[in-house]
């Protein structure tokens, strides 16, 4: 009884603020238009992941192969893959806890960042795919201002209006953007399974 809609979430950066911006693309007609962005980011993520693995392996008795086994079903390497391997070896009992903060927190000893593509270039690629382009959870990354610029340039079709981390005081900002530019509205659970400190059940939003 469920309708499955193909889609992708694209990470990018606002060049004016340096903050991340997430764009959703629903039902792309020409998904190949998104391939350069996805391939570029996958390579950058993997490079950062390889560097973090090296740093962690220098601090803990863990082998690179044990971490890569956790990432086998993924297109690249994420910090959670490293944490899962450390969990299996008994170094921590949770993915997001004190050890995660120590290794990968804001000033973590093993943290390595990823260089994200410019949001406007990303939005243009999303536009070329022929899908519906949605600004995702703008309150999470405070991307209302860049959302306005994207809307003014006709680079987005809608705004994710309902999501778990939306704060009550942000509702007027969402409503203003939607009303001024007559944007489509969507909802999303931002479901990450157990790869999140605060899981939300699917369908909540």
N, C-alpha and C. Protein backbone atom coordinates (compact mmCIF):
# COMPACT_ATOMS: atom_id res chain seq x y z
N UNK A 1 0.80 -1.23 0.00
CA UNK A 1 0.00 0.00 0.00
C UNK A 1 0.81 1.26 0.00
N UNK A 2 2.13 1.14 -0.11
CA UNK A 2 2.98 2.32 -0.11
C UNK A 2 3.42 2.68 -1.52
N UNK A 3 3.47 3.96 -1.80
CA UNK A 3 4.03 4.42 -3.06
C UNK A 3 5.47 4.86 -2.82
N UNK A 4 6.38 4.28 -3.57
CA UNK A 4 7.80 4.62 -3.41
C UNK A 4 8.17 5.68 -4.43
N UNK A 5 8.71 6.79 -3.94
CA UNK A 5 9.12 7.90 -4.81
C UNK A 5 10.64 7.93 -4.82
N UNK A 6 11.27 7.79 -5.99
CA UNK A 6 12.73 7.89 -6.03
C UNK A 6 13.17 9.30 -5.69
N UNK A 7 14.27 9.40 -5.00
CA UNK A 7 14.75 10.72 -4.63
C UNK A 7 16.15 10.66 -4.05
N UNK A 8 16.68 11.83 -3.76
CA UNK A 8 18.03 11.93 -3.21
C UNK A 8 18.11 13.18 -2.34
N UNK A 9 18.97 13.12 -1.33
CA UNK A 9 19.25 14.30 -0.51
C UNK A 9 20.67 14.74 -0.81
N UNK A 10 20.83 15.99 -1.20
CA UNK A 10 22.12 16.51 -1.63
C UNK A 10 22.67 17.49 -0.58
N UNK A 11 23.89 17.23 -0.13
CA UNK A 11 24.55 18.14 0.80
C UNK A 11 25.31 19.20 0.03
N UNK A 12 25.25 20.43 0.52
CA UNK A 12 25.95 21.53 -0.13
C UNK A 12 26.29 22.57 0.92
N UNK A 13 26.91 23.66 0.49
CA UNK A 13 27.33 24.71 1.43
C UNK A 13 26.85 26.07 0.94
N UNK A 14 26.42 26.90 1.87
CA UNK A 14 26.06 28.28 1.55
C UNK A 14 27.34 29.11 1.54
N UNK A 15 27.76 29.63 0.39
CA UNK A 15 29.04 30.35 0.33
C UNK A 15 29.05 31.63 1.17
N UNK A 16 27.88 32.17 1.49
CA UNK A 16 27.83 33.41 2.25
C UNK A 16 28.00 33.20 3.75
N UNK A 17 27.58 32.02 4.24
CA UNK A 17 27.63 31.78 5.69
C UNK A 17 28.54 30.62 6.07
N UNK A 18 28.86 29.76 5.10
CA UNK A 18 29.66 28.58 5.41
C UNK A 18 28.85 27.47 6.06
N UNK A 19 27.51 27.65 6.15
CA UNK A 19 26.66 26.62 6.76
C UNK A 19 26.20 25.62 5.71
N UNK A 20 25.95 24.40 6.17
CA UNK A 20 25.46 23.37 5.27
C UNK A 20 24.03 23.66 4.84
N UNK A 21 23.70 23.22 3.65
CA UNK A 21 22.34 23.32 3.12
C UNK A 21 22.01 21.97 2.50
N UNK A 22 20.85 21.42 2.85
CA UNK A 22 20.42 20.15 2.28
C UNK A 22 19.28 20.39 1.30
N UNK A 23 19.41 19.81 0.12
CA UNK A 23 18.35 19.88 -0.88
C UNK A 23 17.83 18.48 -1.16
N UNK A 24 16.52 18.35 -1.26
CA UNK A 24 15.89 17.09 -1.63
C UNK A 24 15.45 17.18 -3.08
N UNK A 25 15.64 16.11 -3.81
CA UNK A 25 15.15 16.03 -5.19
C UNK A 25 14.23 14.82 -5.29
N UNK A 26 12.96 15.08 -5.52
CA UNK A 26 11.97 14.01 -5.64
C UNK A 26 11.70 13.70 -7.12
N UNK A 27 11.66 12.42 -7.42
CA UNK A 27 11.29 11.92 -8.76
C UNK A 27 12.05 12.59 -9.89
N UNK A 28 13.38 12.53 -9.88
CA UNK A 28 14.14 13.11 -10.99
C UNK A 28 13.85 12.38 -12.30
N UNK A 29 13.60 13.13 -13.35
CA UNK A 29 13.35 12.55 -14.67
C UNK A 29 14.67 12.17 -15.32
N UNK A 30 15.71 12.97 -15.07
CA UNK A 30 17.04 12.74 -15.62
C UNK A 30 18.04 12.62 -14.47
N UNK A 31 18.02 11.49 -13.77
CA UNK A 31 18.90 11.34 -12.59
C UNK A 31 20.38 11.45 -12.92
N UNK A 32 20.74 11.22 -14.20
CA UNK A 32 22.15 11.32 -14.57
C UNK A 32 22.69 12.74 -14.37
N UNK A 33 21.80 13.73 -14.33
CA UNK A 33 22.24 15.11 -14.08
C UNK A 33 22.80 15.27 -12.67
N UNK A 34 22.42 14.37 -11.77
CA UNK A 34 22.87 14.44 -10.38
C UNK A 34 24.15 13.65 -10.14
N UNK A 35 24.53 12.83 -11.11
CA UNK A 35 25.66 11.93 -10.93
C UNK A 35 26.97 12.67 -10.63
N UNK A 36 27.30 13.76 -11.34
CA UNK A 36 28.56 14.45 -11.02
C UNK A 36 28.63 14.91 -9.57
N UNK A 37 27.51 15.46 -9.05
CA UNK A 37 27.49 15.91 -7.66
C UNK A 37 27.69 14.72 -6.71
N UNK A 38 26.93 13.66 -6.94
CA UNK A 38 26.99 12.50 -6.04
C UNK A 38 28.37 11.84 -6.08
N UNK A 39 28.95 11.73 -7.24
CA UNK A 39 30.26 11.10 -7.38
C UNK A 39 31.34 11.94 -6.70
N UNK A 40 31.27 13.26 -6.91
CA UNK A 40 32.24 14.16 -6.30
C UNK A 40 32.19 14.06 -4.78
N UNK A 41 30.99 14.12 -4.22
CA UNK A 41 30.84 14.09 -2.77
C UNK A 41 31.23 12.73 -2.21
N UNK A 42 30.91 11.66 -2.92
CA UNK A 42 31.30 10.33 -2.47
C UNK A 42 32.82 10.20 -2.38
N UNK A 43 33.51 10.73 -3.39
CA UNK A 43 34.98 10.69 -3.38
C UNK A 43 35.54 11.50 -2.22
N UNK A 44 34.99 12.68 -2.00
CA UNK A 44 35.48 13.52 -0.90
C UNK A 44 35.19 12.88 0.46
N UNK A 45 34.01 12.28 0.59
CA UNK A 45 33.67 11.60 1.84
C UNK A 45 34.62 10.43 2.08
N UNK A 46 34.89 9.68 1.03
CA UNK A 46 35.76 8.51 1.19
C UNK A 46 37.18 8.95 1.59
N UNK A 47 37.66 10.02 0.98
CA UNK A 47 38.99 10.51 1.33
C UNK A 47 39.04 10.91 2.81
N UNK A 48 38.02 11.66 3.25
CA UNK A 48 37.97 12.06 4.66
C UNK A 48 37.84 10.83 5.55
N UNK A 49 37.03 9.85 5.10
CA UNK A 49 36.85 8.62 5.87
C UNK A 49 38.15 7.85 6.02
N UNK A 50 38.92 7.74 4.94
CA UNK A 50 40.20 7.04 4.97
C UNK A 50 41.16 7.72 5.96
N UNK A 51 41.17 9.05 5.95
CA UNK A 51 42.03 9.78 6.88
C UNK A 51 41.61 9.53 8.33
N UNK A 52 40.31 9.53 8.59
CA UNK A 52 39.83 9.30 9.95
C UNK A 52 40.12 7.87 10.41
N UNK A 53 39.99 6.92 9.49
CA UNK A 53 40.32 5.53 9.84
C UNK A 53 41.78 5.43 10.26
N UNK A 54 42.67 6.06 9.51
CA UNK A 54 44.08 6.03 9.84
C UNK A 54 44.36 6.59 11.23
N UNK A 55 43.70 7.69 11.56
CA UNK A 55 43.90 8.31 12.87
C UNK A 55 43.36 7.43 13.99
N UNK A 56 42.20 6.82 13.78
CA UNK A 56 41.60 5.96 14.81
C UNK A 56 42.44 4.69 15.00
N UNK A 57 42.91 4.12 13.89
CA UNK A 57 43.71 2.89 13.98
C UNK A 57 45.04 3.15 14.70
N UNK A 58 45.51 4.38 14.67
CA UNK A 58 46.74 4.72 15.38
C UNK A 58 46.51 4.85 16.88
N UNK A 59 45.25 5.01 17.28
CA UNK A 59 44.93 5.21 18.70
C UNK A 59 44.33 3.97 19.36
N UNK A 60 43.70 3.10 18.57
CA UNK A 60 43.01 1.93 19.12
C UNK A 60 43.46 0.67 18.38
N UNK A 61 43.45 -0.46 19.09
CA UNK A 61 43.83 -1.73 18.44
C UNK A 61 42.71 -2.25 17.53
N UNK A 62 42.57 -1.59 16.41
CA UNK A 62 41.53 -1.95 15.46
C UNK A 62 42.14 -1.89 14.07
N UNK A 63 41.71 -2.80 13.21
CA UNK A 63 42.26 -2.85 11.86
C UNK A 63 41.34 -2.14 10.87
N UNK A 64 41.94 -1.58 9.86
CA UNK A 64 41.18 -0.87 8.83
C UNK A 64 40.11 -1.77 8.22
N UNK A 65 40.44 -3.06 8.01
CA UNK A 65 39.50 -4.00 7.40
C UNK A 65 38.24 -4.17 8.24
N UNK A 66 38.37 -4.07 9.55
CA UNK A 66 37.20 -4.22 10.43
C UNK A 66 36.24 -3.05 10.25
N UNK A 67 36.78 -1.88 9.98
CA UNK A 67 35.94 -0.70 9.75
C UNK A 67 35.32 -0.75 8.37
N UNK A 68 36.13 -1.10 7.38
CA UNK A 68 35.62 -1.17 6.01
C UNK A 68 34.51 -2.20 5.88
N UNK A 69 34.54 -3.25 6.70
CA UNK A 69 33.47 -4.25 6.67
C UNK A 69 32.14 -3.62 7.05
N UNK A 70 32.18 -2.63 7.96
CA UNK A 70 30.95 -1.95 8.35
C UNK A 70 30.42 -1.06 7.24
N UNK A 71 31.33 -0.61 6.36
CA UNK A 71 30.94 0.29 5.27
C UNK A 71 30.68 -0.45 3.97
N UNK A 72 30.69 -1.78 4.01
CA UNK A 72 30.62 -2.57 2.77
C UNK A 72 29.35 -2.31 1.98
N UNK A 73 28.25 -2.03 2.65
CA UNK A 73 26.97 -1.82 1.97
C UNK A 73 26.73 -0.36 1.63
N UNK A 74 27.70 0.48 1.93
CA UNK A 74 27.55 1.92 1.68
C UNK A 74 28.38 2.32 0.49
N UNK A 75 28.01 3.43 -0.12
CA UNK A 75 28.78 3.93 -1.25
C UNK A 75 30.05 4.62 -0.82
N UNK A 76 30.21 4.90 0.47
CA UNK A 76 31.39 5.59 0.96
C UNK A 76 31.57 5.28 2.43
N UNK A 77 32.41 6.06 3.12
CA UNK A 77 32.73 5.81 4.53
C UNK A 77 32.20 6.97 5.37
N UNK A 78 31.48 6.62 6.42
CA UNK A 78 30.96 7.62 7.35
C UNK A 78 31.54 7.37 8.75
N UNK A 79 31.46 8.38 9.58
CA UNK A 79 31.96 8.25 10.94
C UNK A 79 31.24 7.14 11.70
N UNK A 80 29.96 6.93 11.38
CA UNK A 80 29.22 5.90 12.11
C UNK A 80 29.77 4.50 11.83
N UNK A 81 30.38 4.31 10.66
CA UNK A 81 30.98 3.00 10.37
C UNK A 81 32.15 2.73 11.30
N UNK A 82 32.93 3.77 11.55
CA UNK A 82 34.06 3.63 12.48
C UNK A 82 33.54 3.34 13.88
N UNK A 83 32.48 4.05 14.28
CA UNK A 83 31.92 3.87 15.61
C UNK A 83 31.33 2.47 15.78
N UNK A 84 30.69 1.96 14.76
CA UNK A 84 30.14 0.60 14.85
C UNK A 84 31.23 -0.43 15.07
N UNK A 85 32.35 -0.26 14.37
CA UNK A 85 33.47 -1.19 14.56
C UNK A 85 34.01 -1.08 15.99
N UNK A 86 34.12 0.13 16.51
CA UNK A 86 34.58 0.31 17.88
C UNK A 86 33.59 -0.28 18.88
N UNK A 87 32.29 -0.19 18.57
CA UNK A 87 31.27 -0.80 19.43
C UNK A 87 31.44 -2.32 19.48
N UNK A 88 31.64 -2.91 18.31
CA UNK A 88 31.76 -4.37 18.25
C UNK A 88 32.97 -4.86 19.03
N UNK A 89 33.99 -4.03 19.15
CA UNK A 89 35.18 -4.41 19.89
C UNK A 89 35.09 -4.02 21.37
N UNK A 90 33.97 -3.41 21.75
CA UNK A 90 33.75 -3.12 23.16
C UNK A 90 34.32 -1.81 23.67
N UNK A 91 34.71 -0.92 22.77
CA UNK A 91 35.29 0.34 23.22
C UNK A 91 34.23 1.37 23.59
N UNK A 92 33.00 1.13 23.18
CA UNK A 92 31.89 2.02 23.54
C UNK A 92 30.60 1.21 23.45
N UNK A 93 29.56 1.69 24.11
CA UNK A 93 28.27 0.98 24.05
C UNK A 93 27.24 1.75 23.26
N UNK A 94 27.66 2.82 22.59
CA UNK A 94 26.73 3.59 21.76
C UNK A 94 27.51 4.30 20.67
N UNK A 95 26.82 4.63 19.60
CA UNK A 95 27.47 5.36 18.51
C UNK A 95 27.70 6.81 18.92
N UNK A 96 26.65 7.44 19.45
CA UNK A 96 26.74 8.83 19.83
C UNK A 96 26.87 8.94 21.34
N UNK A 97 28.07 9.05 21.81
CA UNK A 97 28.34 9.17 23.24
C UNK A 97 29.63 9.92 23.45
N UNK A 98 30.26 9.70 24.59
CA UNK A 98 31.49 10.44 24.92
C UNK A 98 32.63 10.12 23.96
N UNK A 99 32.72 8.85 23.50
CA UNK A 99 33.80 8.51 22.59
C UNK A 99 33.61 9.19 21.24
N UNK A 100 32.38 9.24 20.75
CA UNK A 100 32.11 9.94 19.50
C UNK A 100 32.52 11.41 19.62
N UNK A 101 32.15 12.03 20.73
CA UNK A 101 32.50 13.44 20.94
C UNK A 101 34.01 13.63 20.96
N UNK A 102 34.69 12.70 21.62
CA UNK A 102 36.15 12.78 21.73
C UNK A 102 36.83 12.65 20.36
N UNK A 103 36.32 11.73 19.54
CA UNK A 103 36.95 11.47 18.25
C UNK A 103 36.44 12.39 17.15
N UNK A 104 35.10 12.59 17.11
CA UNK A 104 34.51 13.24 15.94
C UNK A 104 33.64 14.45 16.26
N UNK A 105 33.66 14.89 17.50
CA UNK A 105 32.92 16.09 17.86
C UNK A 105 33.51 17.32 17.19
N UNK A 106 33.01 18.47 17.53
CA UNK A 106 33.43 19.72 16.87
C UNK A 106 34.95 19.86 16.86
N UNK A 107 35.59 19.53 17.97
CA UNK A 107 37.05 19.62 18.06
C UNK A 107 37.65 18.23 18.24
N UNK A 108 37.01 17.23 17.67
CA UNK A 108 37.45 15.85 17.84
C UNK A 108 38.85 15.60 17.30
N UNK A 109 39.58 14.72 17.98
CA UNK A 109 40.98 14.46 17.63
C UNK A 109 41.12 13.77 16.28
N UNK A 110 40.07 13.07 15.83
CA UNK A 110 40.16 12.33 14.56
C UNK A 110 39.20 12.86 13.51
N UNK A 111 38.59 13.97 13.76
CA UNK A 111 37.61 14.51 12.83
C UNK A 111 38.29 15.09 11.60
N UNK A 112 37.76 14.79 10.44
CA UNK A 112 38.20 15.38 9.19
C UNK A 112 36.97 15.81 8.42
N UNK A 113 36.95 17.05 7.97
CA UNK A 113 35.77 17.60 7.31
C UNK A 113 35.71 17.24 5.83
N UNK A 114 34.55 17.49 5.25
CA UNK A 114 34.32 17.27 3.83
C UNK A 114 34.03 18.62 3.18
N UNK A 115 34.63 18.86 2.05
CA UNK A 115 34.37 20.09 1.31
C UNK A 115 33.11 19.90 0.47
N UNK A 116 32.06 20.64 0.81
CA UNK A 116 30.79 20.49 0.12
C UNK A 116 30.69 21.43 -1.08
N UNK A 117 30.00 21.03 -2.13
CA UNK A 117 29.82 21.91 -3.29
C UNK A 117 28.93 23.11 -2.96
N UNK A 118 29.07 24.15 -3.72
CA UNK A 118 28.27 25.36 -3.59
C UNK A 118 26.79 25.04 -3.80
N UNK A 119 25.92 25.60 -2.95
CA UNK A 119 24.50 25.28 -2.99
C UNK A 119 23.84 25.72 -4.30
N UNK A 120 24.31 26.82 -4.88
CA UNK A 120 23.68 27.29 -6.12
C UNK A 120 24.02 26.37 -7.29
N UNK A 121 25.26 25.92 -7.33
CA UNK A 121 25.64 24.96 -8.36
C UNK A 121 24.89 23.64 -8.17
N UNK A 122 24.76 23.24 -6.91
CA UNK A 122 24.03 22.02 -6.61
C UNK A 122 22.56 22.15 -7.01
N UNK A 123 21.96 23.29 -6.72
CA UNK A 123 20.55 23.51 -7.05
C UNK A 123 20.32 23.52 -8.56
N UNK A 124 21.27 24.08 -9.29
CA UNK A 124 21.13 24.08 -10.75
C UNK A 124 21.19 22.66 -11.32
N UNK A 125 22.07 21.83 -10.74
CA UNK A 125 22.14 20.43 -11.17
C UNK A 125 20.83 19.72 -10.83
N UNK A 126 20.30 20.02 -9.64
CA UNK A 126 19.03 19.43 -9.23
C UNK A 126 17.91 19.85 -10.18
N UNK A 127 17.94 21.11 -10.58
CA UNK A 127 16.94 21.63 -11.51
C UNK A 127 17.00 20.89 -12.85
N UNK A 128 18.24 20.62 -13.32
CA UNK A 128 18.43 19.94 -14.60
C UNK A 128 17.93 18.50 -14.56
N UNK A 129 17.78 17.94 -13.37
CA UNK A 129 17.31 16.55 -13.26
C UNK A 129 15.82 16.41 -13.56
N UNK A 130 15.11 17.54 -13.55
CA UNK A 130 13.68 17.49 -13.84
C UNK A 130 12.82 17.08 -12.67
N UNK A 131 13.42 16.91 -11.50
CA UNK A 131 12.65 16.53 -10.32
C UNK A 131 12.17 17.75 -9.55
N UNK A 132 11.41 17.51 -8.50
CA UNK A 132 10.98 18.59 -7.61
C UNK A 132 12.09 18.86 -6.61
N UNK A 133 12.56 20.10 -6.56
CA UNK A 133 13.68 20.47 -5.69
C UNK A 133 13.15 21.14 -4.43
N UNK A 134 13.49 20.57 -3.29
CA UNK A 134 12.94 21.02 -2.01
C UNK A 134 14.07 21.40 -1.06
N UNK A 135 13.95 22.55 -0.40
CA UNK A 135 14.90 22.93 0.64
C UNK A 135 14.56 22.13 1.90
N UNK A 136 15.51 21.30 2.34
CA UNK A 136 15.25 20.40 3.46
C UNK A 136 15.55 21.07 4.80
N UNK A 137 14.72 20.73 5.80
CA UNK A 137 14.86 21.17 7.20
C UNK A 137 15.69 22.46 7.37
N UNK A 138 15.15 23.59 6.88
CA UNK A 138 15.91 24.85 6.93
C UNK A 138 16.22 25.32 8.34
N UNK A 139 15.40 24.94 9.31
CA UNK A 139 15.67 25.37 10.68
C UNK A 139 16.90 24.71 11.27
N UNK A 140 17.23 23.51 10.83
CA UNK A 140 18.36 22.77 11.38
C UNK A 140 19.67 23.49 11.08
N UNK A 141 19.80 23.99 9.84
CA UNK A 141 21.04 24.66 9.44
C UNK A 141 20.87 26.17 9.26
N UNK A 142 19.72 26.68 9.71
CA UNK A 142 19.43 28.12 9.58
C UNK A 142 19.65 28.59 8.15
N UNK A 143 18.97 27.91 7.23
CA UNK A 143 19.14 28.20 5.80
C UNK A 143 17.95 28.94 5.21
N UNK A 144 17.28 29.75 6.02
CA UNK A 144 16.13 30.53 5.52
C UNK A 144 16.58 31.61 4.53
N UNK A 145 17.68 32.29 4.83
CA UNK A 145 18.14 33.37 3.95
C UNK A 145 18.55 32.81 2.59
N UNK A 146 19.32 31.73 2.58
CA UNK A 146 19.73 31.16 1.30
C UNK A 146 18.52 30.55 0.61
N UNK A 147 17.56 30.06 1.39
CA UNK A 147 16.33 29.55 0.80
C UNK A 147 15.58 30.63 0.04
N UNK A 148 15.59 31.84 0.59
CA UNK A 148 14.94 32.98 -0.08
C UNK A 148 15.65 33.27 -1.40
N UNK A 149 16.97 33.25 -1.39
CA UNK A 149 17.73 33.51 -2.62
C UNK A 149 17.46 32.43 -3.66
N UNK A 150 17.41 31.19 -3.22
CA UNK A 150 17.14 30.09 -4.14
C UNK A 150 15.74 30.23 -4.75
N UNK A 151 14.78 30.62 -3.91
CA UNK A 151 13.41 30.80 -4.39
C UNK A 151 13.32 31.95 -5.38
N UNK A 152 14.03 33.04 -5.09
CA UNK A 152 14.02 34.20 -5.98
C UNK A 152 14.57 33.85 -7.36
N UNK A 153 15.54 32.95 -7.39
CA UNK A 153 16.15 32.55 -8.65
C UNK A 153 15.44 31.37 -9.31
N UNK A 154 14.35 30.92 -8.70
CA UNK A 154 13.59 29.81 -9.27
C UNK A 154 14.31 28.49 -9.21
N UNK A 155 15.18 28.32 -8.21
CA UNK A 155 15.98 27.11 -8.12
C UNK A 155 15.39 26.06 -7.18
N UNK A 156 14.33 26.41 -6.45
CA UNK A 156 13.64 25.41 -5.63
C UNK A 156 12.13 25.49 -5.91
N UNK A 157 11.49 24.34 -5.71
CA UNK A 157 10.04 24.26 -5.89
C UNK A 157 9.30 24.28 -4.57
N UNK A 158 10.00 23.93 -3.50
CA UNK A 158 9.29 23.80 -2.25
C UNK A 158 10.19 23.83 -1.04
N UNK A 159 9.54 23.66 0.11
CA UNK A 159 10.19 23.74 1.41
C UNK A 159 9.71 22.59 2.28
N UNK A 160 10.65 21.95 2.95
CA UNK A 160 10.25 20.93 3.93
C UNK A 160 9.68 21.66 5.14
N UNK A 161 8.39 21.52 5.32
CA UNK A 161 7.68 22.30 6.35
C UNK A 161 7.59 21.55 7.67
N UNK A 162 7.46 20.23 7.60
CA UNK A 162 7.30 19.44 8.83
C UNK A 162 8.46 18.46 8.96
N UNK A 163 9.17 18.57 10.08
CA UNK A 163 10.27 17.66 10.39
C UNK A 163 10.51 17.70 11.89
N UNK A 164 11.06 16.64 12.46
CA UNK A 164 11.12 16.53 13.92
C UNK A 164 11.87 17.64 14.64
N UNK A 165 12.92 18.16 14.04
CA UNK A 165 13.75 19.14 14.75
C UNK A 165 13.31 20.58 14.51
N UNK A 166 12.16 20.78 13.92
CA UNK A 166 11.66 22.14 13.72
C UNK A 166 11.25 22.73 15.07
N UNK A 167 11.70 23.95 15.35
CA UNK A 167 11.38 24.61 16.61
C UNK A 167 10.16 25.51 16.43
N UNK A 168 9.34 25.62 17.46
CA UNK A 168 8.11 26.44 17.35
C UNK A 168 8.38 27.87 16.88
N UNK A 169 9.47 28.46 17.36
CA UNK A 169 9.75 29.85 17.00
C UNK A 169 10.16 30.01 15.54
N UNK A 170 10.46 28.89 14.87
CA UNK A 170 10.85 28.96 13.46
C UNK A 170 9.65 28.85 12.51
N UNK A 171 8.50 28.49 13.03
CA UNK A 171 7.33 28.28 12.19
C UNK A 171 6.99 29.51 11.34
N UNK A 172 7.01 30.74 11.92
CA UNK A 172 6.72 31.92 11.07
C UNK A 172 7.69 32.08 9.91
N UNK A 173 8.96 31.70 10.10
CA UNK A 173 9.95 31.81 9.02
C UNK A 173 9.61 30.84 7.90
N UNK A 174 9.19 29.62 8.27
CA UNK A 174 8.76 28.65 7.27
C UNK A 174 7.55 29.18 6.50
N UNK A 175 6.55 29.62 7.26
CA UNK A 175 5.30 30.07 6.65
C UNK A 175 5.51 31.27 5.72
N UNK A 176 6.41 32.17 6.11
CA UNK A 176 6.67 33.36 5.29
C UNK A 176 7.26 32.98 3.93
N UNK A 177 8.24 32.08 3.95
CA UNK A 177 8.85 31.65 2.69
C UNK A 177 7.84 30.96 1.78
N UNK A 178 7.07 30.06 2.38
CA UNK A 178 6.08 29.31 1.61
C UNK A 178 5.05 30.24 0.98
N UNK A 179 4.58 31.20 1.76
CA UNK A 179 3.54 32.11 1.29
C UNK A 179 4.07 33.08 0.23
N UNK A 180 5.25 33.65 0.48
CA UNK A 180 5.79 34.68 -0.43
C UNK A 180 6.12 34.11 -1.80
N UNK A 181 6.63 32.88 -1.84
CA UNK A 181 7.07 32.31 -3.12
C UNK A 181 6.19 31.16 -3.59
N UNK A 182 5.06 30.95 -2.88
CA UNK A 182 4.10 29.92 -3.26
C UNK A 182 4.78 28.57 -3.47
N UNK A 183 5.50 28.17 -2.45
CA UNK A 183 6.28 26.94 -2.53
C UNK A 183 5.44 25.72 -2.16
N UNK A 184 5.79 24.59 -2.75
CA UNK A 184 5.23 23.32 -2.31
C UNK A 184 5.71 23.05 -0.89
N UNK A 185 4.95 22.29 -0.13
CA UNK A 185 5.39 21.93 1.22
C UNK A 185 5.45 20.41 1.34
N UNK A 186 6.49 19.95 2.02
CA UNK A 186 6.66 18.52 2.23
C UNK A 186 6.93 18.26 3.71
N UNK A 187 6.90 16.99 4.08
CA UNK A 187 7.24 16.59 5.43
C UNK A 187 8.18 15.40 5.38
N UNK A 188 9.02 15.29 6.37
CA UNK A 188 9.96 14.18 6.40
C UNK A 188 10.39 13.85 7.81
N UNK A 189 10.59 12.57 8.07
CA UNK A 189 11.00 12.12 9.40
C UNK A 189 12.50 12.28 9.60
N UNK A 190 13.27 12.43 8.51
CA UNK A 190 14.73 12.46 8.59
C UNK A 190 15.21 11.20 9.31
N UNK A 191 14.65 10.07 8.90
CA UNK A 191 14.89 8.79 9.58
C UNK A 191 16.28 8.26 9.29
N UNK A 192 17.04 8.01 10.35
CA UNK A 192 18.40 7.49 10.21
C UNK A 192 18.56 6.14 10.90
N UNK A 193 17.44 5.48 11.21
CA UNK A 193 17.57 4.21 11.92
C UNK A 193 18.23 4.43 13.27
N UNK A 194 19.20 3.59 13.59
CA UNK A 194 19.88 3.77 14.88
C UNK A 194 21.11 4.66 14.73
N UNK A 195 21.34 5.23 13.53
CA UNK A 195 22.44 6.15 13.33
C UNK A 195 22.04 7.56 13.69
N UNK A 196 21.51 7.73 14.85
CA UNK A 196 21.12 9.05 15.32
C UNK A 196 21.02 9.01 16.83
N UNK A 197 21.28 10.15 17.45
CA UNK A 197 21.20 10.22 18.91
C UNK A 197 19.73 10.26 19.37
N UNK A 198 18.84 10.76 18.50
CA UNK A 198 17.42 10.89 18.85
C UNK A 198 16.57 10.32 17.73
N UNK A 199 16.33 9.02 17.74
CA UNK A 199 15.57 8.41 16.64
C UNK A 199 14.11 8.85 16.63
N UNK A 200 13.57 9.01 15.42
CA UNK A 200 12.16 9.34 15.23
C UNK A 200 11.52 8.24 14.41
N UNK A 201 10.34 7.80 14.79
CA UNK A 201 9.69 6.73 14.02
C UNK A 201 9.31 7.19 12.62
N UNK A 202 9.40 6.29 11.66
CA UNK A 202 9.03 6.60 10.29
C UNK A 202 7.56 7.02 10.24
N UNK A 203 7.28 8.08 9.49
CA UNK A 203 5.90 8.55 9.35
C UNK A 203 5.50 9.60 10.34
N UNK A 204 6.38 9.95 11.26
CA UNK A 204 6.03 10.93 12.28
C UNK A 204 5.62 12.26 11.66
N UNK A 205 6.32 12.64 10.59
CA UNK A 205 6.01 13.93 9.95
C UNK A 205 5.47 13.75 8.54
